[in-house]
PDB file of C-alpha atoms in Angstrom:
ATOM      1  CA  UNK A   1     102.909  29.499 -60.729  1.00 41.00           C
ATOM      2  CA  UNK A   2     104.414  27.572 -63.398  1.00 42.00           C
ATOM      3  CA  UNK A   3     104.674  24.140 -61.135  1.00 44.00           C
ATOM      4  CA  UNK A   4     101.071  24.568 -60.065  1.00 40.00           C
ATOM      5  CA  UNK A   5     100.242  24.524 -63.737  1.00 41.00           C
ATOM      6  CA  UNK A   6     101.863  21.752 -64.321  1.00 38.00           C
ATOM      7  CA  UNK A   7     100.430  19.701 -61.388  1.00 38.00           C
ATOM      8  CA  UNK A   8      96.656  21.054 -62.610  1.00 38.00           C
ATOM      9  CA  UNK A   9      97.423  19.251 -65.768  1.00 40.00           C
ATOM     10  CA  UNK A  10      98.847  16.146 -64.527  1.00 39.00           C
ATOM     11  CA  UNK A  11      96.099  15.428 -62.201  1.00 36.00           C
ATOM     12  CA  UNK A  12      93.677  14.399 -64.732  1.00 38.00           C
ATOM     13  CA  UNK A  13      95.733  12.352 -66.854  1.00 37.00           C
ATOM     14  CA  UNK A  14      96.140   9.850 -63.785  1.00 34.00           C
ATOM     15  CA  UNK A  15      92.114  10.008 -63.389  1.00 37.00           C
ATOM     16  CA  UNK A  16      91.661   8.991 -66.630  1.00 34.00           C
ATOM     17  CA  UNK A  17      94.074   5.804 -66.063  1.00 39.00           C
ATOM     18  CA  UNK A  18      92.623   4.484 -63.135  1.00 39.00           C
ATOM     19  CA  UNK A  19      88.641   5.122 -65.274  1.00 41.00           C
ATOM     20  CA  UNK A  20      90.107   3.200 -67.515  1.00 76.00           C
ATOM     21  CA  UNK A  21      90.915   0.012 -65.390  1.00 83.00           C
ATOM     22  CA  UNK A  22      87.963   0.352 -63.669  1.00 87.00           C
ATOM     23  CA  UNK A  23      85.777   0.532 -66.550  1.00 87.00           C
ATOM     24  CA  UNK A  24      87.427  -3.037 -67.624  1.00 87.00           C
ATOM     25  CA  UNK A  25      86.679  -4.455 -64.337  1.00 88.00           C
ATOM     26  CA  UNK A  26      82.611  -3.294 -64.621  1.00 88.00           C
ATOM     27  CA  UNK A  27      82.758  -4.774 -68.419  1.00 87.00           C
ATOM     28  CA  UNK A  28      83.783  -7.899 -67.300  1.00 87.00           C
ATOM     29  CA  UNK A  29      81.569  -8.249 -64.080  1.00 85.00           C
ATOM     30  CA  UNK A  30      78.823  -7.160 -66.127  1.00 83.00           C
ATOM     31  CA  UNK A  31      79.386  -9.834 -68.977  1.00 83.00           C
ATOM     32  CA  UNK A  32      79.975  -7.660 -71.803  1.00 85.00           C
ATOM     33  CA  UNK A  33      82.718  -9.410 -73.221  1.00 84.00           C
ATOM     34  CA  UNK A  34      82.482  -7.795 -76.774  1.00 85.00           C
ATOM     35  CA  UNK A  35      83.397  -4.233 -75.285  1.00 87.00           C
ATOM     36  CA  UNK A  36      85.855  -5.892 -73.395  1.00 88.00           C
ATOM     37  CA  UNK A  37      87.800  -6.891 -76.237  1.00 88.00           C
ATOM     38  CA  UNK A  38      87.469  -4.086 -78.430  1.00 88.00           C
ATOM     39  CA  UNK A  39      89.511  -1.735 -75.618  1.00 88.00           C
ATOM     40  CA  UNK A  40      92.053  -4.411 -75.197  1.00 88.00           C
ATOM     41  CA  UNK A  41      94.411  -2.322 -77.393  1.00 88.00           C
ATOM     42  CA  UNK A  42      93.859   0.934 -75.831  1.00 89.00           C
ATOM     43  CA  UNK A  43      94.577  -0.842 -72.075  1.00 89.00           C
ATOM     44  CA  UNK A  44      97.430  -2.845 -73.387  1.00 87.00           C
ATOM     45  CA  UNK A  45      99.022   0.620 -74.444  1.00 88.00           C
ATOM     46  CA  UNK A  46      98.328   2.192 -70.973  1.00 88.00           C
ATOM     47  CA  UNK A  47      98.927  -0.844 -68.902  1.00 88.00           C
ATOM     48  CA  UNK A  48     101.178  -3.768 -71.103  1.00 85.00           C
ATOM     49  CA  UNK A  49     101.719  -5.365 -67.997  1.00 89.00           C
ATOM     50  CA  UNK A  50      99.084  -4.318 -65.469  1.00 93.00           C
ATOM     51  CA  UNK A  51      97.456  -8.369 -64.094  1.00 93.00           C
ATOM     52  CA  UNK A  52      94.200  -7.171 -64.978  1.00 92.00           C
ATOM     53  CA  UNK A  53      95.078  -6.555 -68.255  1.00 92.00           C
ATOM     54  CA  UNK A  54      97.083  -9.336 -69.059  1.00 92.00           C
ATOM     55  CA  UNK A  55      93.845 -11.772 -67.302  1.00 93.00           C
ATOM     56  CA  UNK A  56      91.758  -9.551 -69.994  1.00 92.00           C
ATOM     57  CA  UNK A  57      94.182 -10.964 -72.924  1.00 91.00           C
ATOM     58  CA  UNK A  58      93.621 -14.424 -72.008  1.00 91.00           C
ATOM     59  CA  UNK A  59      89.768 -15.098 -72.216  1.00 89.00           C
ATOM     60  CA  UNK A  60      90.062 -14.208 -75.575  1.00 90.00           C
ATOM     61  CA  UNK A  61      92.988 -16.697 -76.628  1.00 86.00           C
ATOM     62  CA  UNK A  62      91.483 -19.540 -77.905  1.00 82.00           C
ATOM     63  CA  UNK A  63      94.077 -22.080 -78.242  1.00 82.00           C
ATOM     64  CA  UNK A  64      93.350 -24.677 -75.029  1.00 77.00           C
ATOM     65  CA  UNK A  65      96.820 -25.728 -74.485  1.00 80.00           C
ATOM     66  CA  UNK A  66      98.439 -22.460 -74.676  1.00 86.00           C
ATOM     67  CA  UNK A  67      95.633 -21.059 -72.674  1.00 87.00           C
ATOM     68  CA  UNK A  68      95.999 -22.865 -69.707  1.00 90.00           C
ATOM     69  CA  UNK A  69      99.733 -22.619 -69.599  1.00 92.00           C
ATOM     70  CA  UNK A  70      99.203 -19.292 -69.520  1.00 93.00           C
ATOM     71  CA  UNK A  71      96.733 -19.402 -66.819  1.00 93.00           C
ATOM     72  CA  UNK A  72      99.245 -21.622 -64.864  1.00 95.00           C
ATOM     73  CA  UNK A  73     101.806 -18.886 -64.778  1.00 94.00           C
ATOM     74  CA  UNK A  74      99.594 -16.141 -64.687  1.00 94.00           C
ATOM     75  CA  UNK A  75      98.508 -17.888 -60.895  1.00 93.00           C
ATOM     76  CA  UNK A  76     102.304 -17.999 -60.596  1.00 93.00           C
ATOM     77  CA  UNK A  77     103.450 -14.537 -61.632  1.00 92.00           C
ATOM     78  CA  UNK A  78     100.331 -12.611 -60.431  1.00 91.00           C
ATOM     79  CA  UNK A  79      99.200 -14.313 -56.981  1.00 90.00           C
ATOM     80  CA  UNK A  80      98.353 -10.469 -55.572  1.00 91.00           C
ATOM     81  CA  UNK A  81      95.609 -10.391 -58.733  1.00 93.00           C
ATOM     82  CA  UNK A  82      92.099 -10.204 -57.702  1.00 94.00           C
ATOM     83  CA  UNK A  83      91.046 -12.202 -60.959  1.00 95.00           C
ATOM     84  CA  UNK A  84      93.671 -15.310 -59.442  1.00 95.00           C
ATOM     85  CA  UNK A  85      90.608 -16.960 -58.187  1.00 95.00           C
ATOM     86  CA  UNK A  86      88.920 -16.444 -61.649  1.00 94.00           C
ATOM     87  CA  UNK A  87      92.377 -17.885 -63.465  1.00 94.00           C
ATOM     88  CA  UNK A  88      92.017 -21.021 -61.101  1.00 96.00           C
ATOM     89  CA  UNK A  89      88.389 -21.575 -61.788  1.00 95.00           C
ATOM     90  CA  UNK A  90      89.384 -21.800 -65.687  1.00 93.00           C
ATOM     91  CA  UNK A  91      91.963 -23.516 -64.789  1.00 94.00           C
ATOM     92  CA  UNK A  92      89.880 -26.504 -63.358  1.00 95.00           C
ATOM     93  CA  UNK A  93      87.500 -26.385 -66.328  1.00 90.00           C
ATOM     94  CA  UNK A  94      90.072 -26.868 -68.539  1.00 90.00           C
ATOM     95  CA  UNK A  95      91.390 -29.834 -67.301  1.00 91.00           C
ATOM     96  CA  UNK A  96      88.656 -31.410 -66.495  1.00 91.00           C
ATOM     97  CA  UNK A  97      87.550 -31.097 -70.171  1.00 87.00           C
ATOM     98  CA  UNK A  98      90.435 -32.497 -71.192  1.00 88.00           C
ATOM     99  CA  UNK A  99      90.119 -35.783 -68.818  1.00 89.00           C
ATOM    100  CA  UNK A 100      92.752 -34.777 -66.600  1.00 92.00           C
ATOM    101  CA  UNK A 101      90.373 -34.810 -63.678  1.00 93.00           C
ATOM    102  CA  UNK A 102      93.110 -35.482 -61.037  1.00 95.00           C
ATOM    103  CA  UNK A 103      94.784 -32.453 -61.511  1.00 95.00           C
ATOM    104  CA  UNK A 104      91.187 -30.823 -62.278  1.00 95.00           C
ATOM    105  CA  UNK A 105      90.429 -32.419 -58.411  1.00 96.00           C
ATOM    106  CA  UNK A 106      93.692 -31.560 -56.966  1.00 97.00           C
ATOM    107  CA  UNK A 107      93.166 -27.554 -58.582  1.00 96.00           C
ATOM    108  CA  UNK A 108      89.317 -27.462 -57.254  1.00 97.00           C
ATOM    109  CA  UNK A 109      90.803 -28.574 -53.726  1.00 97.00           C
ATOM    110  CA  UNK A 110      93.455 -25.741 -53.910  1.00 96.00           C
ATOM    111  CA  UNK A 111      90.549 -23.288 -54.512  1.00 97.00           C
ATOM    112  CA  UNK A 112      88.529 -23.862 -52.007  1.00 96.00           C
ATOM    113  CA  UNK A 113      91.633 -23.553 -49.663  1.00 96.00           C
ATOM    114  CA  UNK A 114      92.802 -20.463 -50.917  1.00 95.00           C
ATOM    115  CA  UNK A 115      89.446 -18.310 -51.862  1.00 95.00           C
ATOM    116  CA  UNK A 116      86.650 -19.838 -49.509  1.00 95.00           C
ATOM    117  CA  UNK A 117      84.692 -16.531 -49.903  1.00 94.00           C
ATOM    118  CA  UNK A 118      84.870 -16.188 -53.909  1.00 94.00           C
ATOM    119  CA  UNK A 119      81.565 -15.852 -55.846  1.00 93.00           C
ATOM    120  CA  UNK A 120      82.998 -18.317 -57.960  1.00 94.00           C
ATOM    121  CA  UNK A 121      82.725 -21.542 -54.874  1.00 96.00           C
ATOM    122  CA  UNK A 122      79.431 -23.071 -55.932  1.00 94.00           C
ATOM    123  CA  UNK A 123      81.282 -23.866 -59.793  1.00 94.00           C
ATOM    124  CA  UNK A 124      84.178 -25.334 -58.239  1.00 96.00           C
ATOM    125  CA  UNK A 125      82.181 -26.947 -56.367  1.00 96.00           C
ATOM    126  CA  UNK A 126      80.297 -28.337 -58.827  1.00 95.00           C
ATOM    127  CA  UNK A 127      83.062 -29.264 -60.790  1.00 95.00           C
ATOM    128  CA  UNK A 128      84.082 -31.851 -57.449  1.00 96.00           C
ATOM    129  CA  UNK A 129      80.697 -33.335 -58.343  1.00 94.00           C
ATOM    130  CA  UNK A 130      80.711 -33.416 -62.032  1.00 92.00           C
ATOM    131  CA  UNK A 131      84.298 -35.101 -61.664  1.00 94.00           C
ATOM    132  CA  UNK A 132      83.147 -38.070 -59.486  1.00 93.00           C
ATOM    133  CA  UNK A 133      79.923 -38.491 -61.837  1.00 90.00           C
ATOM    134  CA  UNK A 134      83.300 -38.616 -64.680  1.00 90.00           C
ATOM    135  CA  UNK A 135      84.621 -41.174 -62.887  1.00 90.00           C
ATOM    136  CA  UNK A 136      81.591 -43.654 -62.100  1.00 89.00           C
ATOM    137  CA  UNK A 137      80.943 -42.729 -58.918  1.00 91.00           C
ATOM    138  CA  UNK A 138      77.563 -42.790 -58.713  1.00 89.00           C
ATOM    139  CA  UNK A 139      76.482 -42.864 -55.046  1.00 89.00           C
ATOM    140  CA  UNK A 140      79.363 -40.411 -54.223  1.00 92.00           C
ATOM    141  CA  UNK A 141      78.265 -37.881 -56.554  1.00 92.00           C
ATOM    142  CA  UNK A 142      74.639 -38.022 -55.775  1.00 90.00           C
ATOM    143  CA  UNK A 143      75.446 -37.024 -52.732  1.00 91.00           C
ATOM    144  CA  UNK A 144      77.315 -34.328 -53.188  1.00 93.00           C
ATOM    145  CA  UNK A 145      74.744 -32.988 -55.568  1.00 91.00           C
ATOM    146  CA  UNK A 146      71.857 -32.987 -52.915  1.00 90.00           C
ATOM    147  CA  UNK A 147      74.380 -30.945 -50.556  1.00 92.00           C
ATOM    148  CA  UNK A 148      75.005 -28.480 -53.086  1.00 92.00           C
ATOM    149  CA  UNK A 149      71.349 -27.592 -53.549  1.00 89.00           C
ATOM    150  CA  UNK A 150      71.461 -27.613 -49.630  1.00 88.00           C
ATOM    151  CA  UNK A 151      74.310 -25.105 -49.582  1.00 90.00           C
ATOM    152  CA  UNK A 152      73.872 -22.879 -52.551  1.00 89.00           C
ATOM    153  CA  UNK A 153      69.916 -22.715 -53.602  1.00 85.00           C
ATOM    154  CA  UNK A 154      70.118 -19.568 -55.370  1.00 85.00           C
ATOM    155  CA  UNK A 155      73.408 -20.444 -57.548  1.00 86.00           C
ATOM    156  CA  UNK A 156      72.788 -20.520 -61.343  1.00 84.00           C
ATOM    157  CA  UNK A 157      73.884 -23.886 -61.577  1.00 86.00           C
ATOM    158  CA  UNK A 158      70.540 -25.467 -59.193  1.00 84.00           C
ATOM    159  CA  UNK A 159      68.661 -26.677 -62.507  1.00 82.00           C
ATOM    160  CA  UNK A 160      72.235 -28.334 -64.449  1.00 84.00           C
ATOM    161  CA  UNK A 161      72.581 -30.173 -60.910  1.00 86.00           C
ATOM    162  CA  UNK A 162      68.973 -31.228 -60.474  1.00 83.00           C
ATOM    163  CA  UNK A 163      69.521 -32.991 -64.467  1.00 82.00           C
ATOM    164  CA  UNK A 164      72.736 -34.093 -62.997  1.00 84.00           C
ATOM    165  CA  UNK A 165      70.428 -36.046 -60.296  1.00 83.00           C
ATOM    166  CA  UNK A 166      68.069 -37.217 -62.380  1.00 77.00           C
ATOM    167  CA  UNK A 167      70.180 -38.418 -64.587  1.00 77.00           C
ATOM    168  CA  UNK A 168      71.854 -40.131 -62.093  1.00 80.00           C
ATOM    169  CA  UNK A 169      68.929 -41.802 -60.536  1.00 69.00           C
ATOM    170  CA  UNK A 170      68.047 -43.325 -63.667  1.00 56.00           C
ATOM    171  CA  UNK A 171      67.813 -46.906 -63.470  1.00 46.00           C
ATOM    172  CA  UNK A 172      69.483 -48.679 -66.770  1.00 45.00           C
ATOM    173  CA  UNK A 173      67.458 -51.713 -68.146  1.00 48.00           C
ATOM    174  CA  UNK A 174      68.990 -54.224 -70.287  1.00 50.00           C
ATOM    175  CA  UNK A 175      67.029 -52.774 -73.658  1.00 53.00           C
ATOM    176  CA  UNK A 176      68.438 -49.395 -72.305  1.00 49.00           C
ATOM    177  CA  UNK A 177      71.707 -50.820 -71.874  1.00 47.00           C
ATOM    178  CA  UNK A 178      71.631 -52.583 -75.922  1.00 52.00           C
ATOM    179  CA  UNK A 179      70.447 -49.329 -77.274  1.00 53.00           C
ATOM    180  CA  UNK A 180      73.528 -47.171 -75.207  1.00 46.00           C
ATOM    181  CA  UNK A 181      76.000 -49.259 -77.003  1.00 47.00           C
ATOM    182  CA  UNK A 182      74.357 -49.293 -80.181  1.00 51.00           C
ATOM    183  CA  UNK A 183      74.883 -45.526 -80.559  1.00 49.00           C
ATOM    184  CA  UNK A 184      77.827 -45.010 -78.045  1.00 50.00           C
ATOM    185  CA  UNK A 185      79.709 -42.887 -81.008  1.00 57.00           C
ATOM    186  CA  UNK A 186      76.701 -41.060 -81.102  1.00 71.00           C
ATOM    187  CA  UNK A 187      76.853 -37.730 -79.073  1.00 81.00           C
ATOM    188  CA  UNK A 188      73.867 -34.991 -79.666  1.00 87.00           C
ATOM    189  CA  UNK A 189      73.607 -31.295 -78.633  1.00 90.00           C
ATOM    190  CA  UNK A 190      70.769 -28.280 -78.712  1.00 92.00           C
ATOM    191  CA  UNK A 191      71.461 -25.364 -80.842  1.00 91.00           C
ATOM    192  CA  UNK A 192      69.958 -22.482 -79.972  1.00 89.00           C
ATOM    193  CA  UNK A 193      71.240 -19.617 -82.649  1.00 87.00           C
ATOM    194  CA  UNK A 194      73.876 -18.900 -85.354  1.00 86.00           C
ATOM    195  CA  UNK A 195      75.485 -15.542 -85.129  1.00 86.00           C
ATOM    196  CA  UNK A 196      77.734 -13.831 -87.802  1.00 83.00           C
ATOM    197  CA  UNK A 197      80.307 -12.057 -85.619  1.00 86.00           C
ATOM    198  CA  UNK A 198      82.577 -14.484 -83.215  1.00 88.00           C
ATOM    199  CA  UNK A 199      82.768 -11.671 -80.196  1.00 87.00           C
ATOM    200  CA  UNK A 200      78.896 -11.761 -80.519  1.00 87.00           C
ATOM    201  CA  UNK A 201      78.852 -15.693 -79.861  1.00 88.00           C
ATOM    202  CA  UNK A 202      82.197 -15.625 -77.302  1.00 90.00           C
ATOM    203  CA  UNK A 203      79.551 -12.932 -75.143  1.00 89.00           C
ATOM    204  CA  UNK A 204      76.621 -15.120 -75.196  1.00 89.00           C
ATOM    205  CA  UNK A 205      78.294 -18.297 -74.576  1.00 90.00           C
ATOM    206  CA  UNK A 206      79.758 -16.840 -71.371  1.00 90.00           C
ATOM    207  CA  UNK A 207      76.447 -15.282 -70.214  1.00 86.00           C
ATOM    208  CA  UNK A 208      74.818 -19.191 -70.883  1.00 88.00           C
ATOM    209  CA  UNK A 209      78.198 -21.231 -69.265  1.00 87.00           C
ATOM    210  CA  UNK A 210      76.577 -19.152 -65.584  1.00 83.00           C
ATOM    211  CA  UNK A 211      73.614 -21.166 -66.191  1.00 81.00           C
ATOM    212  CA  UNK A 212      74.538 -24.044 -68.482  1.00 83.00           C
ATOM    213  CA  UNK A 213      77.494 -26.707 -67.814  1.00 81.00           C
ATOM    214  CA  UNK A 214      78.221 -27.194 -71.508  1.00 85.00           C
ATOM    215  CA  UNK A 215      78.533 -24.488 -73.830  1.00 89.00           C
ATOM    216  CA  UNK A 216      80.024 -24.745 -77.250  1.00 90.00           C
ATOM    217  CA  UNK A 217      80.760 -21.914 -79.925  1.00 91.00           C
ATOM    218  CA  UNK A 218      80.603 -24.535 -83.459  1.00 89.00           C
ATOM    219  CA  UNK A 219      82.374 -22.372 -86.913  1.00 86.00           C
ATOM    220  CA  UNK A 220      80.022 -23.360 -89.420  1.00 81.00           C
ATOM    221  CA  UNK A 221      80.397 -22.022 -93.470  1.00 77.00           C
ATOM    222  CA  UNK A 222      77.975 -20.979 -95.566  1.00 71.00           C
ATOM    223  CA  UNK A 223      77.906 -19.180 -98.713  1.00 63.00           C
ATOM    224  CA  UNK A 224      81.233 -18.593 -98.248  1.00 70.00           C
ATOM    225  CA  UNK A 225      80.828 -16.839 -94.452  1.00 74.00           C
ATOM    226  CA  UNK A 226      81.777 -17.903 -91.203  1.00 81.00           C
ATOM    227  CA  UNK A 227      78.816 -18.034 -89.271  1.00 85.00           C
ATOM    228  CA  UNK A 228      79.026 -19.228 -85.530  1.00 88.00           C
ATOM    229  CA  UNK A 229      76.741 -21.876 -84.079  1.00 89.00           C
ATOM    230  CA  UNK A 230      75.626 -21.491 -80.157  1.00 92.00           C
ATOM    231  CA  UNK A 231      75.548 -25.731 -78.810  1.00 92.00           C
ATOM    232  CA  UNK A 232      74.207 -26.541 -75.344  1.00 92.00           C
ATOM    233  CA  UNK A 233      74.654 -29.393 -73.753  1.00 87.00           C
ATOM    234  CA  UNK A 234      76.529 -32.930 -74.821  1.00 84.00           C
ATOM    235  CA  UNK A 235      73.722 -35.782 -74.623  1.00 82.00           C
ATOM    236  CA  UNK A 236      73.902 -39.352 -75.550  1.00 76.00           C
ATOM    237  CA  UNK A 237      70.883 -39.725 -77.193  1.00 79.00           C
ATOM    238  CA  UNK A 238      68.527 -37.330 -79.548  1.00 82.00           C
ATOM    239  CA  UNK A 239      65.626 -37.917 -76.972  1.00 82.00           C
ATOM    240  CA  UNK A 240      67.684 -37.006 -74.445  1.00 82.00           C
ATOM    241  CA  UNK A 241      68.688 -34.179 -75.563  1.00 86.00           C
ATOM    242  CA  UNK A 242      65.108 -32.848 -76.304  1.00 87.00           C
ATOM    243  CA  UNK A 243      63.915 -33.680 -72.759  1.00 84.00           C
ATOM    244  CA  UNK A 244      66.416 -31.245 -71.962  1.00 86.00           C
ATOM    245  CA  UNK A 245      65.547 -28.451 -74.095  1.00 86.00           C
ATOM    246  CA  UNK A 246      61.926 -28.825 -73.117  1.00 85.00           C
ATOM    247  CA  UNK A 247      62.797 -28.364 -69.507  1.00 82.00           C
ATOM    248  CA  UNK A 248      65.470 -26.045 -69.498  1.00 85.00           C
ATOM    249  CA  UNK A 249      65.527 -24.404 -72.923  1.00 86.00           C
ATOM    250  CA  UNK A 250      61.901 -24.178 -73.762  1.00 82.00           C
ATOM    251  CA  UNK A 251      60.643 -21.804 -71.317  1.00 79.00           C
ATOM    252  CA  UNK A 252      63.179 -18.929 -72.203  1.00 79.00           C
ATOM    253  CA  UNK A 253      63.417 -19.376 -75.905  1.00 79.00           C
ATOM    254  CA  UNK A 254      61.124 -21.123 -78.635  1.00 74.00           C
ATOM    255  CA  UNK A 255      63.365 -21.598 -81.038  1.00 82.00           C
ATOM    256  CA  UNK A 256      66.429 -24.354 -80.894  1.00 87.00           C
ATOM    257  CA  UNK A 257      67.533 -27.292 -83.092  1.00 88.00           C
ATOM    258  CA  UNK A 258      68.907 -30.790 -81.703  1.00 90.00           C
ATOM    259  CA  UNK A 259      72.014 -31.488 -83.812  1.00 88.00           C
ATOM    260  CA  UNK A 260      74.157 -34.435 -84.150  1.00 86.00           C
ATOM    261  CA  UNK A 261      77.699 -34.015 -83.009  1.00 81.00           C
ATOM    262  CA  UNK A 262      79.808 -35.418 -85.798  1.00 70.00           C
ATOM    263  CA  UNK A 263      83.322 -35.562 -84.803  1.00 58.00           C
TER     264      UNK A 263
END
């Protein structure tokens, strides 16, 4: 009698665990990155070194360089994680950001070996495409742009690849070309809020980066408070940048401010 008791009490305990894990997995399918977070402590105390957990730990380090080593060996040390595919996907948008877009290439090419039935295909590729458009090539990238609206016509990245298009099928006259170089340290961008809380901006800037290419969190002071800034978009020109807003930003949300990148 006294073993059965024991076992009656045990059983629940392990319920509760695997709750836990699975409640993580819904938060971050679902978005909410700010819940996420705050049970961090409470799964790093049931599961320290559970892959799901430790994936958790790293979308919330913010230091690039030691982020993406740590997705490197995370790919490494966890290869039976179902987030691996989600680690790799970072992993290409990180170097691509930082110009390394032959290992960005060589990563994307990987992924698309390894996980040809991830929900996460149409990004990578996308990133192929934004990488040639990175490296001049124009007629290439066009290209694969029109065969990604052929392939994936209900992905959330169908309006950042039809600007991608148009942008590309601009033709560049020479008054075009003397104004370019006239403000080619000139970069602009759209904000579209200022939040007080960082985990409040980290959750909406992931919710926009399914729909937007560029999205930027900017730490901005005032009165002697950290507010954070929500930036869309890198354009090379003011007008630019306002074209954009009034086709993409616009029709969801009235209010939004074209800044000048300073940097």
């Amino acid at each position: 009698m006294k073993a059965f008791s024991i076992i009656v009490l045990f059983l629940p305990a392990v319920c509760l665990s695997e709750i836990t894990l699975m409640s993580a997995d819904r938060l971050y399918s679902q978005g909410n990155f700010s819940a996420l977070q705050s049970s961090l402590e409470q799964l790093s105390d049931s599961y320290p070194d559970h892959p799901s957990v430790i994936f958790f730990k790293l979308l919330f380090t913010k230091n690039a360089e030691q982020v993406k080593d740590r997705y490197y060996h995370f790919i490494k040390a966890c290869s039976s994680s179902k987030y691996c595919d989600d680690a790799l996907e970072k992993l290409v948008c990180l170097e691509r950001s930082q110009g390394n877009l032959n290992k960005a290439e060589k990563l994307a090419h990987t992924f698309l070996d390894e996980y040809p039935r991830s929900e996460l295909v149409d990004r990578i590729e996308y990133e192929l495409c934004f990488i040639d458009i990175l490296r001049g090539h124009r007629q290439k990238a066009r290209q694969a742009l029109q065969r990604f609206l052929t392939r994936y016509p209900q992905s959330m990245l169908v309006d950042e690849v039809i600007w991608q298009l148009e942008k590309l099928q601009d033709s560049i006259d020479e008054r075009s070309l003397l104004q370019a170089i006239s403000q080619e340290n000139k970069r602009y961008s759209i904000q579209i809020g200022v939040l007080s809380r960082y985990s409040n901006a980290y959750r909406v800037q992931q919710k926009l980066l399914k729909k937007f290419k560029v999205v930027e969190i900017r730490e901005q002071v005032l009165a002697n408070s950290k507010l954070y800034a929500i930036w869309i978009g890198n354009f090379e020109s003011g007008t630019r940048a306002e074209q954009y807003a009034q086709a993409f930003i616009k029709p969801h949300l009235n209010q939004y401010k074209i800044i000048e990148i300073n940097e």
